[in-house]
Structure formats: structure tokens, C-alpha cells
Amino acid sequence: MKYQFNIKRTLLLLIAFSFLQGASAQDASIKYRNGMVVCATPDAAKVGLDILKKGGNAVDAAVAVQFALAVTHPEAGNIGGGGFMVYRSAKGESNTLDFREKAPAAASPNMYLDSAGNVIPDMSILTHQASGVPGSVDGMVEAHRKYGKLKWADLVQPAIDLARDGFKITRLLAGSLNSHQSQFEKLNPGKTYFLKIGGWKEGDLLIQEDLAKTLELIRDKGRDGFYTGKIADELVEEMKNGNGIISKTDLANYHSVWRKAITGKYKGYKIITMPPPSSGGIALLQLLHSVENYPLHRWGYNQDSTVQLIVEAERRVYADRSKYLGDPDFYKVPVDSLLNPAYIDLRMKSFSWNAATLSSSIQPGSFVGYESDQTTHYSIVDHDGNSVAITTTLNGSFGSKIVVKGAGFLLNNEMDDFSAKPGVPNMFGLIGGKANSIQPGKRMLSSMTPTIIEKDGKLFMVVGTPGGSTIITSVFQTILNVIEFNQDMQQAVDSKRFHHQWLPDNVNVERGALIETVIDKLKQKGYKIIIGGPSGRVDAILITKDGYYQGGADPRGDDTKLGY
Ligand code: GLY
């Protein structure tokens, strides 16, 4: 009896522990098939799950999560930034929404160069001029208009409550707020609620009253509550005080765009992903095709041949990205050529098993007739099987670190995703040229890769991650972990990753990702291996063979999976 009692007590303790830990510790055997939310914070995941339980669909939950993340994940959740949504209905129709920021009308190609033509350090990162015109609020309004079911106000209200009543910050958020205190102080003369004398600690309450008021206007007036009136006045005033260039006309003119998803095949799977102005979808499809005909499954996860093949594919794909990818409304992206299987096969022909290809010997391909990584991703599936993958960002952690006075939200520094000067790397080390040059009204190139995968016409996976230039390679490897290496969703997310992006010619490896013998073999072939810290925060959902929703919440962050 006593023994049984102890088992029961242990089980209860385990369940309570799992609950307290959020879902990264959730028991994999718990089966959900009514709905699931996987996102960057426990509070936002709870908001999303509550909406699903109230009968909201995946888009309703996504809208509520977006606003809740703007409060509880200030590093990347936002109303002052932008993002991309990939949507798949239960019936199998797909669509994507581009709510990426745009360059203000007063932007110009050389705006970050000094009189000698050199890039001015940090100007596209830590100034008022670093911000693109925000797209997130319009994106949420538009997503809800087209697909939402519940009342708009009910989707915004949970975020207002979190901002006004406050929420208990995690150890990670306390650390990240503390590490930015001097920047917040310097860039926000006076005060912001992100500053705290003596520093932040886990469990402190973060209250954001100005943000609550802004969210109330959005709740009551929709897009007009943000792009016109009081908030637009405050944003433009903030710009004037800091030499910024976003005008009221820029705000009034901002509109998100529905774009046809790009799709491709990997073995028996259909990949539905984001078209330009994200480079993510095209790069992901190129990478998948590059490795499709090799026996990855036989070689195994992170074995030397697997790593070598993946790195060589990434080298060629990122070289293409630097030249051919940009905003399709301004630059004719050669999508068909880049995704032509014969072209991708030809690119892989220059690779030798004997030695690393030098990136200096690889240039962007040519075709006949003719491109902190703080961001956040959430994946949602509802009761009916509608699914949403959204990746959204301020670009750097806390964006430009500038809070709009009175309105209480952080501004993005997305302009750094443009190529400020051909060949000069941005904060992610990515280079670009004409395709991604700055032009008024143009959207800066992104690496965000929200993706939905089908198998046999049925929903199979919803996936995405933050991580700047590493987004594409993290999504790619997570997909391979499931399809090739038979990992379940949580294992696939937990598994250590590596990254290569053509230039710089390094292979960045998460500590513990590769065993010593693999590292030695790769080094002998000329690969420059750099061991580093955590990369990406993949949040994903897999639909199991028997129709259950299996979440993968990245333990590298506070990411949480909640289902019912
Ligand atoms: N700001 C990172 C990206 O869009 O790729």
C-alpha cells in the first residue's frame, strides 16, 4: 500500500513538475488531438490554448499569441516589427501572408554610408533610422479578416491583461533584460519599463502600462488604432526626436500582402513555405533537393558524411541567396531557375568528398536567361486541423532597443536586413547586392522560414525558428531529423545543430552536436569548425500516424508546448 501511495505521489509530483516547467518537460505519452500551441513563452502559449479551447481556430489563436508575445517576449515578440505567416486549412488550401516591414519613403540606397562610402557602424542597428515601417498589426488584422472566427477584441484582450497586470519574468528574460540595461538607458533618455535599478531577477513582475493602452487602441480600432491617430502621432514624434524617417504617410500606406506559397517535394512529402521577400522558403527547397538523392538515413544523424553533404549544400544555397533574393515587388527573383532540379544537381556536382570546397571558389550560380539572432516562431494546429506557422521579429534582440515614448512598444531594426553596401556583411554576416539594396517602400530580405509539411495530402508538420541567418539551416535540419533520422518532434527540436552560410567560410557547431571523431575527420578535409552556444529556438508540431499532435518546444529558450 505504502509503495503504491508513493508511486501515485511521484506521478503527481511529476505531473506538477511538468506543468511548472512548461511543455519542454511535458510527458511525450500525453496525447492531444484537439489543438496545440508551441511558442516562445509559457504565458503566450496559455493564451493561445485558451483561444483554441473557446472554439477559436488556428488563426484566432495565432493573433492572440502574436499580441501576447509582444508583451511576454519583448526580445522578439512585437507590434513594432513584422513577420510572415504560412497557413494551411484543414481541407489542404494554403496561403501566406507577408507582413514584413518596409523601408520608409525617405529611405535611400546609401543612407548608411559615410561621405567616403563606408558603412557607418551600428547606424542600421541602434538608431531611429534602423526601423522599417512596422507590419505586425496590419498582418494580424488581415489574417483575422480573412480567416478569423472569434471576435477581434477577444483576441487582443489577453495581451492587454498581461501588459497591465504584469507577468512574472523567467530567468532567461531577466538575464536578457539585464544584459541590455546600458543600451536601454542610452537609447531611451528618461525611462522605460525595461530599466530596473539593481537589475532584474527571475519572478519579478514586468508591468507595461503604456503598451496596455496601445493594445487597447488596437483592440478597439483595429489597424487604425495603430497606423493613424495617437499611436501614429507618438511614433512619428519619436522619429523626429531621434532623426528617424518614418512618416505618418508611411504608416497609413503600410499594407501586408497575401502571396502564393511556394511548394516543393522532398521524397513523399509536400513542403509549403514562404516565398520572397523571405529567402527562407527558396533556400529550404534548394537544400532539401540538394541532399534528396543521398542515403542520409543510412549514414545517420550528424555523422561525418551527413555533415559534409549538408555543409556543401548550404554553401551553394547561401551563395545564391546573396545575389538573387530580394523583394519580388522590386526585383525579379528567378524563383523557377533557383528551384530547377537540374540547376541544383549541377551546383552539387562541384563538391568532392575528399576536401571541403573553399567558399572563395563558389560564386552564386548562373542560369540560362538569367538570389542575435532574435526573432520568434510559433506553430499552431486547431481542432479541425487548420494550421499556422508564423515567424515574427524585431530583428536584433529588443530590436533597436528604442521604445516609442508614450506608446510603450519597441521599434524594430529590420533595415539592417537590407544590404547597406554590396559585399559588406550585415549583423548576421550575410552579404547581398542589388536584389536586396535599399529602396523606398521595399521590403528587406529575410531568412524567416515558417513551413508546413504534408504527407499523402494530410498535415504532417508545422515548423519554424528564430536565429537570423541560421533560421534556414535549423528548419532544414529539424525536418531531416524527423524524416531521415526517425526522431520524434521533441527529439528533432532538441537535437544539436550546425550551420554554414557560404561566407564566412566557417561551420558553426552547437557544443555537443558532433562527436570528436567526426570533428577530426571534417577538420582533416579542410572544414573550419567553430564550436559555439545554442542556435535557434525551433517550435514545431508533428501529426503522428494515429492523428495526434506531438509538440516540440525548444529547450534552448522558455519555449512551451501546450495541447488539449
Ligand atoms: N531579421 C531576421 C530575418 O528576417 O531574417
Coordinates of C-alpha atoms and ligand atoms in Angstrom, one line a residue:
M1 CA 0.0 0.0 0.0
K2 CA 2.7 2.4 1.1
Y3 CA 4.6 1.6 -2.1
Q4 CA 1.5 2.3 -4.3
F5 CA 0.9 5.5 -2.5
N6 CA 4.5 6.6 -3.2
I7 CA 4.1 5.8 -6.9
K8 CA 1.0 7.9 -7.1
R9 CA 2.6 10.7 -5.2
T10 CA 5.6 10.5 -7.5
L11 CA 3.4 10.6 -10.5
L12 CA 1.5 13.6 -9.2
L13 CA 4.8 15.4 -8.5
L14 CA 6.0 14.6 -12.0
I15 CA 2.8 16.0 -13.5
A16 CA 3.0 19.1 -11.3
F17 CA 6.7 19.5 -12.3
S18 CA 5.9 19.1 -16.0
F19 CA 3.2 21.8 -15.7
L20 CA 5.6 24.2 -13.9
Q21 CA 8.3 23.6 -16.4
G22 CA 6.0 24.3 -19.3
A23 CA 5.9 21.8 -22.0
S24 CA 9.5 21.1 -22.6
A25 CA 9.1 18.7 -19.8
Q26 CA 5.7 17.5 -21.0
D27 CA 5.2 13.8 -21.0
A28 CA 5.6 12.6 -24.6
S29 CA 3.0 10.0 -24.0
I30 CA 0.2 12.5 -23.3
K31 CA -1.9 12.5 -26.5
Y32 CA -3.6 15.6 -27.9
R33 CA -5.7 15.8 -30.9
N34 CA -7.9 18.9 -30.3
G35 CA -5.4 21.6 -30.6
M36 CA -1.8 22.6 -29.9
V37 CA 0.3 25.8 -29.5
V38 CA 4.1 25.8 -29.4
C39 CA 5.7 29.2 -28.8
A40 CA 8.4 31.2 -27.0
T41 CA 6.8 31.8 -23.6
P42 CA 4.5 29.9 -21.2
D43 CA 2.1 32.8 -20.8
A44 CA 1.6 33.3 -24.6
A45 CA 1.2 29.5 -25.1
K46 CA -1.6 29.6 -22.4
V47 CA -3.3 32.5 -24.2
G48 CA -3.2 30.6 -27.5
L49 CA -4.5 27.4 -25.9
D50 CA -7.4 29.2 -24.2
I51 CA -8.5 30.7 -27.5
L52 CA -8.5 27.2 -29.1
K53 CA -10.5 25.8 -26.2
K54 CA -13.0 28.6 -26.6
G55 CA -13.6 27.5 -30.2
G56 CA -11.2 29.8 -31.9
N57 CA -9.4 28.4 -34.9
A58 CA -5.6 28.3 -35.6
V59 CA -5.6 31.9 -37.0
D60 CA -7.6 33.2 -34.0
A61 CA -5.0 31.6 -31.7
A62 CA -2.1 33.0 -33.7
V63 CA -3.4 36.5 -33.4
A64 CA -3.8 36.2 -29.7
V65 CA -0.3 34.6 -29.4
Q66 CA 1.3 37.4 -31.5
F67 CA 0.0 40.1 -29.1
A68 CA 0.8 38.0 -26.0
L69 CA 4.3 37.6 -27.3
A70 CA 4.6 41.3 -27.8
V71 CA 4.1 41.6 -24.0
T72 CA 5.9 38.5 -22.7
H73 CA 8.7 38.1 -25.1
P74 CA 9.9 41.7 -25.7
E75 CA 13.2 40.5 -27.3
A76 CA 11.3 39.4 -30.4
G77 CA 7.5 39.3 -29.9
N78 CA 6.2 42.6 -31.2
I79 CA 3.8 45.1 -32.6
G80 CA 6.7 47.3 -33.8
G81 CA 8.1 44.7 -36.2
G82 CA 6.9 42.3 -38.8
G83 CA 6.8 38.7 -40.0
F84 CA 5.4 36.0 -42.2
M85 CA 2.6 33.6 -41.9
V86 CA 2.2 30.3 -43.7
Y87 CA -1.4 28.9 -43.4
R88 CA -2.9 25.6 -44.4
S89 CA -6.6 24.9 -44.0
A90 CA -7.9 21.5 -42.8
K91 CA -9.0 21.0 -46.4
G92 CA -5.5 21.5 -47.7
E93 CA -5.6 25.0 -49.2
S94 CA -2.5 27.0 -48.4
N95 CA -1.8 30.7 -48.3
T96 CA 0.9 33.0 -47.0
L97 CA 0.8 36.5 -45.5
D98 CA 3.8 38.9 -45.8
F99 CA 3.6 41.4 -43.0
R100 CA 7.3 42.2 -43.3
E101 CA 8.4 45.8 -42.5
K102 CA 9.0 48.2 -45.4
A103 CA 11.7 50.8 -46.0
P104 CA 10.2 54.3 -45.3
A105 CA 9.6 56.6 -48.3
A106 CA 12.6 58.7 -47.2
A107 CA 15.0 55.7 -47.3
S108 CA 17.8 55.6 -49.9
P109 CA 20.4 53.1 -51.1
N110 CA 23.3 54.9 -49.5
M111 CA 21.6 56.0 -46.3
Y112 CA 24.0 54.1 -44.0
L113 CA 27.2 55.2 -45.8
D114 CA 29.5 58.0 -44.8
S115 CA 31.0 60.5 -47.2
A116 CA 33.8 58.1 -48.0
G117 CA 31.3 55.4 -49.0
N118 CA 31.9 53.3 -45.9
V119 CA 29.1 51.7 -43.8
I120 CA 28.6 53.7 -40.6
P121 CA 28.8 51.2 -37.7
D122 CA 25.5 50.5 -35.9
M123 CA 23.5 53.0 -37.9
S124 CA 21.2 50.3 -39.2
I125 CA 21.1 48.7 -35.8
L126 CA 20.9 51.1 -32.9
T127 CA 19.3 54.3 -34.2
H128 CA 15.8 55.6 -35.1
Q129 CA 16.8 55.2 -38.7
A130 CA 17.2 51.4 -38.2
S131 CA 13.5 50.9 -38.2
G132 CA 11.3 49.8 -41.1
V133 CA 7.6 50.6 -41.2
P134 CA 6.1 48.0 -38.8
G135 CA 3.8 45.4 -40.3
S136 CA 2.7 43.1 -37.5
V137 CA -0.6 44.9 -36.5
D138 CA -1.8 45.1 -40.1
G139 CA -0.7 41.5 -40.6
M140 CA -2.8 40.3 -37.6
V141 CA -5.8 42.4 -38.7
E142 CA -5.6 41.0 -42.2
A143 CA -5.1 37.4 -41.1
H144 CA -8.1 37.7 -38.8
R145 CA -10.3 39.4 -41.5
K146 CA -9.7 36.6 -43.9
Y147 CA -9.7 33.5 -41.6
G148 CA -10.6 34.5 -38.1
K149 CA -13.7 33.2 -36.3
L150 CA -13.8 34.8 -32.8
K151 CA -14.2 38.5 -32.1
W152 CA -11.0 40.6 -32.7
A153 CA -11.3 42.3 -29.3
D154 CA -11.3 38.9 -27.5
L155 CA -8.0 38.0 -29.2
V156 CA -6.2 41.2 -28.1
Q157 CA -7.6 41.4 -24.6
P158 CA -5.4 38.7 -23.1
A159 CA -2.3 40.6 -24.1
I160 CA -3.7 43.8 -22.5
D161 CA -4.3 41.9 -19.3
L162 CA -0.7 40.6 -19.3
A163 CA 0.7 44.1 -20.0
R164 CA -1.4 45.8 -17.4
D165 CA -1.4 43.3 -14.6
G166 CA 2.2 42.2 -15.4
F167 CA 3.7 38.8 -15.6
K168 CA 6.4 37.0 -13.8
I169 CA 9.6 37.1 -15.8
T170 CA 11.7 34.0 -16.3
R171 CA 15.4 33.6 -15.6
L172 CA 16.2 33.9 -19.3
L173 CA 14.2 37.1 -19.7
A174 CA 15.8 38.6 -16.5
G175 CA 19.2 37.8 -17.9
S176 CA 18.5 39.2 -21.3
L177 CA 16.9 42.4 -19.9
N178 CA 19.9 42.8 -17.6
S179 CA 22.4 42.4 -20.4
H180 CA 20.7 45.3 -22.3
Q181 CA 20.4 47.8 -19.5
S182 CA 23.0 50.2 -20.7
Q183 CA 21.6 50.2 -24.2
F184 CA 18.1 50.8 -22.9
E185 CA 19.4 53.7 -20.8
K186 CA 21.4 55.3 -23.6
L187 CA 18.7 55.0 -26.3
N188 CA 15.7 55.9 -24.1
P189 CA 16.5 59.2 -22.2
G190 CA 14.2 59.4 -19.3
K191 CA 12.8 56.0 -18.6
T192 CA 11.4 52.8 -20.0
Y193 CA 9.9 49.9 -18.0
F194 CA 12.7 47.7 -19.2
L195 CA 15.2 49.5 -16.9
K196 CA 15.5 48.4 -13.3
I197 CA 17.8 49.7 -10.7
G198 CA 19.7 46.8 -9.2
G199 CA 18.8 44.6 -12.1
W200 CA 16.0 42.1 -12.9
K201 CA 15.6 38.7 -11.3
E202 CA 13.5 35.7 -12.1
G203 CA 10.0 36.1 -10.8
D204 CA 10.0 39.9 -10.9
L205 CA 6.7 41.3 -12.3
L206 CA 7.0 43.2 -15.6
I207 CA 4.2 45.7 -15.9
Q208 CA 3.8 47.7 -19.2
E209 CA 1.0 50.2 -18.8
D210 CA 1.8 52.2 -21.9
L211 CA 1.8 49.1 -24.0
A212 CA -1.6 48.1 -22.4
K213 CA -3.1 51.4 -23.6
T214 CA -1.7 51.0 -27.1
L215 CA -3.1 47.5 -27.3
E216 CA -6.5 48.8 -26.1
L217 CA -6.5 51.2 -29.1
I218 CA -5.7 48.2 -31.4
R219 CA -8.4 46.2 -29.7
D220 CA -11.0 49.0 -30.2
K221 CA -9.9 50.4 -33.6
G222 CA -8.0 47.6 -35.4
R223 CA -5.4 48.8 -37.8
D224 CA -6.5 52.4 -37.4
G225 CA -5.7 52.2 -33.7
F226 CA -2.0 51.8 -34.7
Y227 CA -1.4 53.3 -38.1
T228 CA -3.3 56.5 -37.5
G229 CA -4.3 58.7 -34.5
K230 CA -2.5 58.8 -31.2
I231 CA 0.0 55.9 -31.8
A232 CA 1.0 57.2 -35.2
D233 CA 1.5 60.6 -33.7
E234 CA 3.7 59.2 -31.0
L235 CA 5.7 57.1 -33.3
V236 CA 6.3 60.0 -35.7
E237 CA 7.2 62.2 -32.7
E238 CA 9.7 59.6 -31.5
M239 CA 11.2 59.6 -35.0
K240 CA 11.5 63.4 -35.1
N241 CA 13.2 63.4 -31.7
G242 CA 15.8 60.8 -32.9
N243 CA 16.3 61.8 -36.6
G244 CA 14.2 58.9 -37.7
I245 CA 12.4 58.9 -41.1
I246 CA 9.1 57.0 -40.7
S247 CA 6.3 59.4 -41.5
K248 CA 2.5 59.4 -41.0
T249 CA 2.2 58.7 -44.7
D250 CA 4.5 55.6 -44.4
L251 CA 2.3 54.3 -41.6
A252 CA -1.0 55.0 -43.4
N253 CA 0.3 53.4 -46.5
Y254 CA 1.5 50.1 -44.9
H255 CA -0.3 47.0 -46.1
S256 CA 0.5 43.4 -45.7
V257 CA 0.4 41.2 -48.8
W258 CA -1.1 37.8 -49.4
R259 CA 1.4 35.8 -51.5
K260 CA 1.0 32.3 -53.1
A261 CA 3.0 29.8 -51.0
I262 CA 6.0 28.2 -52.8
T263 CA 5.8 24.5 -52.6
G264 CA 8.2 21.6 -53.4
K265 CA 8.6 17.9 -52.8
Y266 CA 11.1 16.0 -50.6
K267 CA 10.6 12.3 -51.2
G268 CA 6.9 11.7 -50.5
Y269 CA 6.4 15.0 -48.6
K270 CA 5.0 18.3 -49.8
I271 CA 6.7 21.3 -48.4
I272 CA 4.6 24.5 -48.2
T273 CA 6.7 27.5 -47.4
M274 CA 7.3 31.2 -47.6
P275 CA 8.1 32.9 -50.9
P276 CA 10.2 36.1 -51.2
P277 CA 10.8 38.6 -49.6
S278 CA 11.9 35.8 -47.4
S279 CA 14.8 33.8 -48.8
G280 CA 13.8 31.0 -46.3
G281 CA 11.4 29.1 -48.5
I282 CA 13.5 29.0 -51.6
A283 CA 16.7 28.2 -49.7
L284 CA 14.9 25.4 -47.8
L285 CA 13.6 23.8 -51.0
Q286 CA 17.0 24.1 -52.6
L287 CA 18.7 22.5 -49.6
L288 CA 16.2 19.6 -49.5
H289 CA 16.6 18.9 -53.2
S290 CA 20.5 19.1 -52.8
V291 CA 20.5 16.2 -50.3
E292 CA 17.5 14.2 -51.5
N293 CA 19.4 11.6 -53.5
Y294 CA 21.9 10.7 -50.8
P295 CA 21.5 8.0 -48.2
L296 CA 21.3 10.3 -45.2
H297 CA 19.2 7.7 -43.3
R298 CA 21.9 5.1 -43.7
W299 CA 24.7 7.5 -42.7
G300 CA 22.9 8.7 -39.6
Y301 CA 22.3 11.9 -37.7
N302 CA 25.4 14.2 -37.6
Q303 CA 27.8 11.6 -38.9
D304 CA 30.7 12.9 -41.0
S305 CA 29.2 12.2 -44.4
T306 CA 25.9 13.7 -43.4
V307 CA 27.5 16.9 -42.0
Q308 CA 29.8 17.2 -45.1
L309 CA 26.9 16.9 -47.5
I310 CA 24.7 19.4 -45.6
V311 CA 27.5 21.9 -45.3
E312 CA 28.3 21.7 -49.0
A313 CA 24.6 22.2 -49.9
E314 CA 24.4 25.2 -47.6
R315 CA 27.5 26.7 -49.1
R316 CA 26.0 26.8 -52.6
V317 CA 22.5 27.8 -51.5
Y318 CA 23.7 30.8 -49.4
A319 CA 25.9 31.9 -52.3
D320 CA 22.7 32.1 -54.4
R321 CA 20.9 33.9 -51.7
S322 CA 23.5 36.7 -51.7
K323 CA 22.8 37.5 -55.3
Y324 CA 19.3 36.5 -56.3
L325 CA 17.0 37.1 -53.4
G326 CA 15.2 40.3 -52.6
D327 CA 11.7 41.8 -52.5
P328 CA 9.8 40.4 -55.6
D329 CA 7.9 43.7 -55.8
F330 CA 11.2 45.5 -56.7
Y331 CA 13.4 42.8 -58.1
K332 CA 12.7 39.9 -60.4
V333 CA 13.7 36.9 -58.2
P334 CA 14.4 34.0 -60.5
V335 CA 12.4 31.5 -58.5
D336 CA 11.9 28.9 -61.2
S337 CA 15.6 28.8 -62.1
L338 CA 16.7 28.6 -58.4
L339 CA 14.3 25.7 -57.8
N340 CA 15.1 23.9 -61.1
P341 CA 16.2 20.4 -60.0
A342 CA 18.7 20.2 -62.9
Y343 CA 20.3 23.5 -61.7
I344 CA 20.6 22.3 -58.1
D345 CA 22.0 19.0 -59.2
L346 CA 24.6 20.8 -61.3
R347 CA 25.6 23.0 -58.4
M348 CA 26.2 19.9 -56.2
K349 CA 28.5 18.4 -58.9
S350 CA 31.4 20.6 -57.9
F351 CA 31.5 19.0 -54.5
S352 CA 34.2 16.4 -53.6
W353 CA 34.2 14.0 -50.7
N354 CA 37.9 14.4 -50.4
A355 CA 38.1 18.0 -49.3
A356 CA 36.0 21.0 -48.3
T357 CA 35.1 23.2 -51.2
L358 CA 36.5 26.6 -50.5
S359 CA 33.8 29.3 -50.3
S360 CA 36.1 31.6 -52.3
S361 CA 35.8 29.1 -55.2
I362 CA 32.0 29.1 -55.1
Q363 CA 30.1 32.0 -56.6
P364 CA 26.4 32.5 -56.9
G365 CA 25.2 30.2 -59.7
S366 CA 24.2 31.4 -63.1
F367 CA 21.2 30.4 -65.2
V368 CA 20.4 30.4 -68.9
G369 CA 18.4 33.5 -69.4
Y370 CA 19.0 35.0 -66.5
E371 CA 19.5 35.0 -55.1
S372 CA 21.2 37.7 -32.3
D373 CA 19.5 36.5 -33.9
Q374 CA 16.3 37.3 -32.1
T375 CA 13.2 36.5 -33.8
T376 CA 10.4 34.2 -32.7
H377 CA 8.3 31.5 -34.2
Y378 CA 5.1 29.8 -33.2
S379 CA 3.3 26.8 -34.6
I380 CA -0.4 26.1 -34.0
V381 CA -2.9 23.4 -35.1
D382 CA -6.6 23.6 -34.1
H383 CA -9.3 21.0 -33.5
D384 CA -10.2 20.8 -37.2
G385 CA -6.6 20.5 -38.4
N386 CA -6.1 24.1 -39.7
S387 CA -2.5 25.1 -39.1
V388 CA -0.5 28.2 -38.9
A389 CA 3.3 28.8 -38.9
I390 CA 4.3 32.3 -38.0
T391 CA 7.8 33.7 -37.7
T392 CA 7.9 37.3 -36.5
T393 CA 10.7 39.7 -35.4
L394 CA 12.2 43.0 -34.4
N395 CA 15.4 41.7 -35.9
G396 CA 18.0 42.1 -33.2
S397 CA 17.2 41.3 -29.6
F398 CA 14.7 44.0 -28.4
G399 CA 15.1 45.5 -32.0
S400 CA 16.6 48.9 -32.0
K401 CA 16.2 49.0 -28.1
I402 CA 14.2 52.2 -28.7
V403 CA 10.7 52.3 -27.0
V404 CA 8.2 54.6 -28.6
K405 CA 7.6 57.2 -25.8
G406 CA 4.1 57.1 -24.6
A407 CA 3.1 54.1 -26.7
G408 CA 5.4 51.7 -24.9
F409 CA 6.5 49.4 -27.7
L410 CA 9.9 48.6 -29.1
L411 CA 10.9 49.5 -32.6
N412 CA 12.5 47.1 -35.0
N413 CA 16.0 47.4 -36.5
E414 CA 15.0 45.5 -39.6
M415 CA 16.7 47.9 -42.0
D416 CA 19.9 46.0 -41.2
D417 CA 18.5 43.1 -43.2
F418 CA 19.0 45.2 -46.4
S419 CA 22.4 45.2 -48.0
A420 CA 23.7 48.6 -46.9
K421 CA 26.6 48.2 -49.4
P422 CA 27.3 45.4 -51.8
G423 CA 29.6 42.8 -50.2
V424 CA 29.5 44.3 -46.7
P425 CA 28.1 41.8 -44.2
N426 CA 25.1 42.7 -42.0
M427 CA 24.7 41.7 -38.4
F428 CA 24.3 38.1 -39.4
G429 CA 27.4 38.1 -41.6
L430 CA 25.1 37.9 -44.7
I431 CA 26.1 39.8 -47.7
G432 CA 23.9 41.0 -50.6
G433 CA 23.8 43.2 -53.6
K434 CA 21.3 44.9 -56.0
A435 CA 18.5 42.4 -55.3
N436 CA 18.5 43.5 -51.7
S437 CA 19.5 47.1 -52.0
I438 CA 17.6 49.8 -50.1
Q439 CA 14.7 51.5 -52.0
P440 CA 11.8 53.4 -50.6
G441 CA 8.8 51.1 -49.9
K442 CA 10.8 48.0 -50.5
R443 CA 10.8 45.0 -48.1
M444 CA 14.2 43.9 -46.7
L445 CA 15.2 40.3 -47.4
S446 CA 14.5 37.8 -44.7
S447 CA 15.7 34.3 -43.7
M448 CA 12.5 33.5 -41.9
T449 CA 11.2 30.1 -42.9
P450 CA 7.7 29.3 -41.5
T451 CA 6.9 26.0 -43.1
I452 CA 4.1 23.4 -43.2
I453 CA 4.6 19.9 -44.5
E454 CA 2.0 17.4 -45.9
K455 CA 2.3 13.7 -46.3
D456 CA -0.2 11.9 -48.5
G457 CA -2.4 15.0 -48.7
K458 CA -2.6 15.3 -44.9
L459 CA -1.0 17.7 -42.4
F460 CA 2.4 16.3 -41.3
M461 CA 4.4 19.1 -39.6
V462 CA 4.3 22.8 -38.7
V463 CA 7.8 24.2 -38.1
G464 CA 9.9 27.3 -37.9
T465 CA 12.5 29.1 -35.7
P466 CA 14.3 32.4 -35.0
G467 CA 18.0 32.6 -35.4
G468 CA 18.9 35.2 -38.2
S469 CA 20.8 33.5 -40.9
T470 CA 20.7 30.2 -39.1
I471 CA 16.9 30.0 -39.4
I472 CA 17.0 28.2 -42.7
T473 CA 19.6 25.6 -41.7
S474 CA 17.8 24.9 -38.4
V475 CA 14.5 24.3 -40.1
F476 CA 16.2 22.2 -42.7
Q477 CA 18.0 20.0 -40.1
T478 CA 14.8 19.7 -38.0
I479 CA 12.9 18.3 -41.0
L480 CA 15.7 15.9 -41.7
N481 CA 15.8 14.8 -38.1
V482 CA 12.2 13.6 -38.4
I483 CA 12.1 12.3 -42.0
E484 CA 15.5 10.8 -42.3
F485 CA 16.6 10.0 -38.7
N486 CA 13.2 8.9 -37.2
Q487 CA 13.3 11.4 -34.3
D488 CA 10.1 12.4 -32.7
M489 CA 9.2 16.1 -32.7
Q490 CA 10.7 16.9 -29.4
Q491 CA 13.9 15.0 -30.1
A492 CA 14.2 16.7 -33.5
V493 CA 13.9 20.1 -31.9
D494 CA 16.3 19.2 -29.0
S495 CA 19.0 17.7 -31.3
K496 CA 22.1 19.8 -31.6
R497 CA 22.5 21.7 -34.9
F498 CA 25.3 23.1 -37.1
H499 CA 25.3 26.0 -39.6
H500 CA 27.2 27.1 -42.7
Q501 CA 26.3 30.1 -44.9
W502 CA 29.0 30.3 -47.6
L503 CA 30.6 33.4 -46.1
P504 CA 32.3 33.5 -43.7
D505 CA 33.7 30.1 -44.6
N506 CA 33.1 28.5 -41.2
V507 CA 31.0 25.7 -39.9
N508 CA 29.3 26.8 -36.7
V509 CA 28.5 23.9 -34.5
E510 CA 26.5 23.8 -31.3
R511 CA 28.5 22.4 -28.4
G512 CA 27.9 18.7 -28.3
A513 CA 26.4 18.4 -31.8
L514 CA 29.3 16.5 -33.3
I515 CA 31.5 13.8 -31.7
E516 CA 35.2 14.3 -31.7
T517 CA 35.9 11.7 -34.4
V518 CA 33.5 13.5 -36.8
I519 CA 35.1 16.9 -36.0
D520 CA 38.6 15.4 -36.6
K521 CA 37.5 13.9 -40.0
L522 CA 35.9 17.2 -41.1
K523 CA 39.0 19.2 -40.0
Q524 CA 41.3 16.9 -41.9
K525 CA 39.2 17.7 -45.0
G526 CA 39.6 21.4 -44.5
Y527 CA 36.4 22.4 -42.8
K528 CA 36.9 25.2 -40.3
I529 CA 34.8 24.1 -37.3
I530 CA 33.8 26.7 -34.7
I531 CA 32.1 25.3 -31.6
G532 CA 29.6 27.7 -30.0
G533 CA 26.5 28.1 -27.9
P534 CA 22.8 27.4 -28.6
S535 CA 21.4 28.1 -32.1
G536 CA 17.8 28.8 -32.9
R537 CA 14.6 28.0 -31.0
V538 CA 12.6 25.7 -33.1
D539 CA 8.9 25.4 -32.2
A540 CA 7.1 22.7 -34.1
I541 CA 4.2 20.3 -34.2
L542 CA 4.1 16.8 -35.8
I543 CA 1.0 14.9 -36.6
T544 CA 1.6 11.3 -35.6
K545 CA 0.4 8.3 -37.7
D546 CA -2.6 7.9 -35.5
G547 CA -3.5 11.6 -35.8
Y548 CA -2.2 13.0 -32.5
Y549 CA -0.5 16.4 -32.2
Q550 CA 3.1 16.0 -31.0
G551 CA 4.8 19.2 -30.0
G552 CA 8.5 20.1 -30.0
A553 CA 9.3 23.1 -27.8
D554 CA 12.9 24.3 -27.9
P555 CA 14.7 23.8 -24.6
R556 CA 17.2 26.5 -25.6
G557 CA 14.6 29.1 -24.6
D558 CA 11.4 29.3 -22.4
D559 CA 9.5 27.7 -25.3
T560 CA 6.4 25.9 -24.3
K561 CA 4.0 23.4 -25.9
L562 CA 0.5 23.1 -24.7
G563 CA -2.2 20.9 -26.1
Y564 CA -5.6 19.5 -25.2
Ligands
GLY1 N1 15.5 39.7 -39.2 C1 15.9 38.4 -39.5 C2 15.3 37.9 -40.8 O1 14.3 38.3 -41.1 O2 15.9 37.0 -41.4

